[in-house]
GROMACS .gro file of C-alpha atoms in nm:
model
  128
    1UNK     CA    1  -0.208   6.028   2.762
    2UNK     CA    2   0.129   6.117   2.616
    3UNK     CA    3   0.333   5.846   2.461
    4UNK     CA    4   0.609   5.719   2.688
    5UNK     CA    5   0.933   5.547   2.571
    6UNK     CA    6   0.946   5.175   2.525
    7UNK     CA    7   1.204   5.055   2.779
    8UNK     CA    8   1.342   4.697   2.819
    9UNK     CA    9   1.332   4.508   3.143
   10UNK     CA   10   1.704   4.578   3.201
   11UNK     CA   11   1.646   4.950   3.144
   12UNK     CA   12   1.341   4.937   3.384
   13UNK     CA   13   1.561   4.797   3.654
   14UNK     CA   14   1.793   5.102   3.604
   15UNK     CA   15   1.478   5.333   3.626
   16UNK     CA   16   1.354   5.183   3.943
   17UNK     CA   17   1.683   5.283   4.105
   18UNK     CA   18   1.670   5.633   3.976
   19UNK     CA   19   1.305   5.686   4.052
   20UNK     CA   20   1.377   5.590   4.411
   21UNK     CA   21   1.717   5.801   4.452
   22UNK     CA   22   1.699   6.077   4.217
   23UNK     CA   23   1.907   6.292   4.159
   24UNK     CA   24   2.156   6.024   4.158
   25UNK     CA   25   2.498   6.011   3.991
   26UNK     CA   26   2.651   5.729   3.775
   27UNK     CA   27   2.863   5.586   4.046
   28UNK     CA   28   2.575   5.554   4.291
   29UNK     CA   29   2.344   5.394   4.025
   30UNK     CA   30   2.630   5.125   3.953
   31UNK     CA   31   2.688   5.067   4.309
   32UNK     CA   32   2.339   5.000   4.378
   33UNK     CA   33   2.269   4.779   4.071
   34UNK     CA   34   2.596   4.572   4.121
   35UNK     CA   35   2.441   4.459   4.460
   36UNK     CA   36   2.121   4.323   4.288
   37UNK     CA   37   2.237   4.216   3.948
   38UNK     CA   38   2.532   4.036   3.773
   39UNK     CA   39   2.587   4.330   3.543
   40UNK     CA   40   2.922   4.494   3.496
   41UNK     CA   41   2.959   4.872   3.548
   42UNK     CA   42   3.007   4.908   3.150
   43UNK     CA   43   2.655   4.730   3.108
   44UNK     CA   44   2.499   4.972   3.348
   45UNK     CA   45   2.658   5.265   3.175
   46UNK     CA   46   2.525   5.146   2.832
   47UNK     CA   47   2.155   5.110   2.991
   48UNK     CA   48   2.183   5.457   3.136
   49UNK     CA   49   2.290   5.602   2.794
   50UNK     CA   50   2.017   5.424   2.621
   51UNK     CA   51   1.761   5.572   2.860
   52UNK     CA   52   1.894   5.915   2.798
   53UNK     CA   53   1.875   5.849   2.414
   54UNK     CA   54   1.504   5.737   2.462
   55UNK     CA   55   1.411   6.053   2.662
   56UNK     CA   56   1.350   5.873   2.988
   57UNK     CA   57   1.640   6.035   3.178
   58UNK     CA   58   1.817   6.392   3.178
   59UNK     CA   59   2.155   6.439   3.317
   60UNK     CA   60   2.389   6.731   3.424
   61UNK     CA   61   2.745   6.714   3.489
   62UNK     CA   62   2.830   6.814   3.826
   63UNK     CA   63   3.203   6.854   3.875
   64UNK     CA   64   3.344   6.524   3.742
   65UNK     CA   65   3.022   6.299   3.755
   66UNK     CA   66   2.685   6.288   3.577
   67UNK     CA   67   2.392   6.329   3.769
   68UNK     CA   68   2.064   6.179   3.636
   69UNK     CA   69   1.691   6.274   3.683
   70UNK     CA   70   1.391   6.088   3.537
   71UNK     CA   71   1.191   6.272   3.294
   72UNK     CA   72   0.903   6.037   3.317
   73UNK     CA   73   0.720   5.955   3.650
   74UNK     CA   74   0.722   5.590   3.773
   75UNK     CA   75   0.343   5.579   3.824
   76UNK     CA   76   0.279   5.717   3.484
   77UNK     CA   77   0.502   5.462   3.318
   78UNK     CA   78   0.357   5.171   3.499
   79UNK     CA   79   0.026   5.284   3.414
   80UNK     CA   80   0.108   5.299   3.056
   81UNK     CA   81   0.249   4.951   3.072
   82UNK     CA   82  -0.042   4.795   3.259
   83UNK     CA   83  -0.261   4.948   2.990
   84UNK     CA   84  -0.066   4.798   2.712
   85UNK     CA   85  -0.075   4.455   2.889
   86UNK     CA   86  -0.446   4.472   2.937
   87UNK     CA   87  -0.500   4.575   2.560
   88UNK     CA   88  -0.249   4.300   2.421
   89UNK     CA   89  -0.370   4.002   2.636
   90UNK     CA   90  -0.730   4.090   2.728
   91UNK     CA   91  -0.868   4.307   2.468
   92UNK     CA   92  -0.882   4.589   2.726
   93UNK     CA   93  -1.115   4.389   2.945
   94UNK     CA   94  -0.996   4.415   3.302
   95UNK     CA   95  -1.278   4.194   3.420
   96UNK     CA   96  -1.151   3.915   3.203
   97UNK     CA   97  -0.798   3.966   3.325
   98UNK     CA   98  -0.892   3.962   3.694
   99UNK     CA   99  -1.127   3.654   3.636
  100UNK     CA  100  -0.849   3.468   3.481
  101UNK     CA  101  -0.607   3.564   3.781
  102UNK     CA  102  -0.887   3.440   4.032
  103UNK     CA  103  -0.965   3.123   3.845
  104UNK     CA  104  -0.606   3.030   3.826
  105UNK     CA  105  -0.536   3.101   4.193
  106UNK     CA  106  -0.279   3.383   4.113
  107UNK     CA  107  -0.428   3.607   4.368
  108UNK     CA  108  -0.410   3.558   4.746
  109UNK     CA  109  -0.702   3.616   4.979
  110UNK     CA  110  -0.531   3.937   5.092
  111UNK     CA  111  -0.492   4.063   4.736
  112UNK     CA  112  -0.879   4.006   4.665
  113UNK     CA  113  -0.938   4.186   4.986
  114UNK     CA  114  -0.731   4.473   4.872
  115UNK     CA  115  -0.904   4.489   4.535
  116UNK     CA  116  -1.257   4.476   4.702
  117UNK     CA  117  -1.147   4.769   4.920
  118UNK     CA  118  -1.020   4.953   4.597
  119UNK     CA  119  -1.329   4.899   4.410
  120UNK     CA  120  -1.542   4.990   4.709
  121UNK     CA  121  -1.363   5.326   4.726
  122UNK     CA  122  -1.379   5.369   4.354
  123UNK     CA  123  -1.764   5.341   4.354
  124UNK     CA  124  -1.789   5.579   4.657
  125UNK     CA  125  -1.574   5.836   4.453
  126UNK     CA  126  -1.799   5.816   4.161
  127UNK     CA  127  -2.095   5.889   4.343
  128UNK     CA  128  -1.984   6.226   4.474
   0.00000   0.00000   0.00000
């Protein structure tokens, strides 16, 4: 697995907008984020620049605006972050993590049912 850039929570919020709407220009990103955050347009532009510097975004100038495209996939980034979390807090043991969530009532019955279904599908796929 390739090493993806480390991004902050604020940068992640910007990436979520870009992943959902790419290709997207600066004004559109700013418009969407000012509806859901208290950030100023200047703050949003700074976050976008950081993401470009970190290699998470590419851009091209189209007439008078910059249009951004992600260089990393959302699923890939979230997978890396999940793996890092699991390693950091549970020594890579997913069973320990799930046990902690179940014991602390952090999972609803519907989430537990969804996990059962996923595990069942996973075990069927491995048999074939």
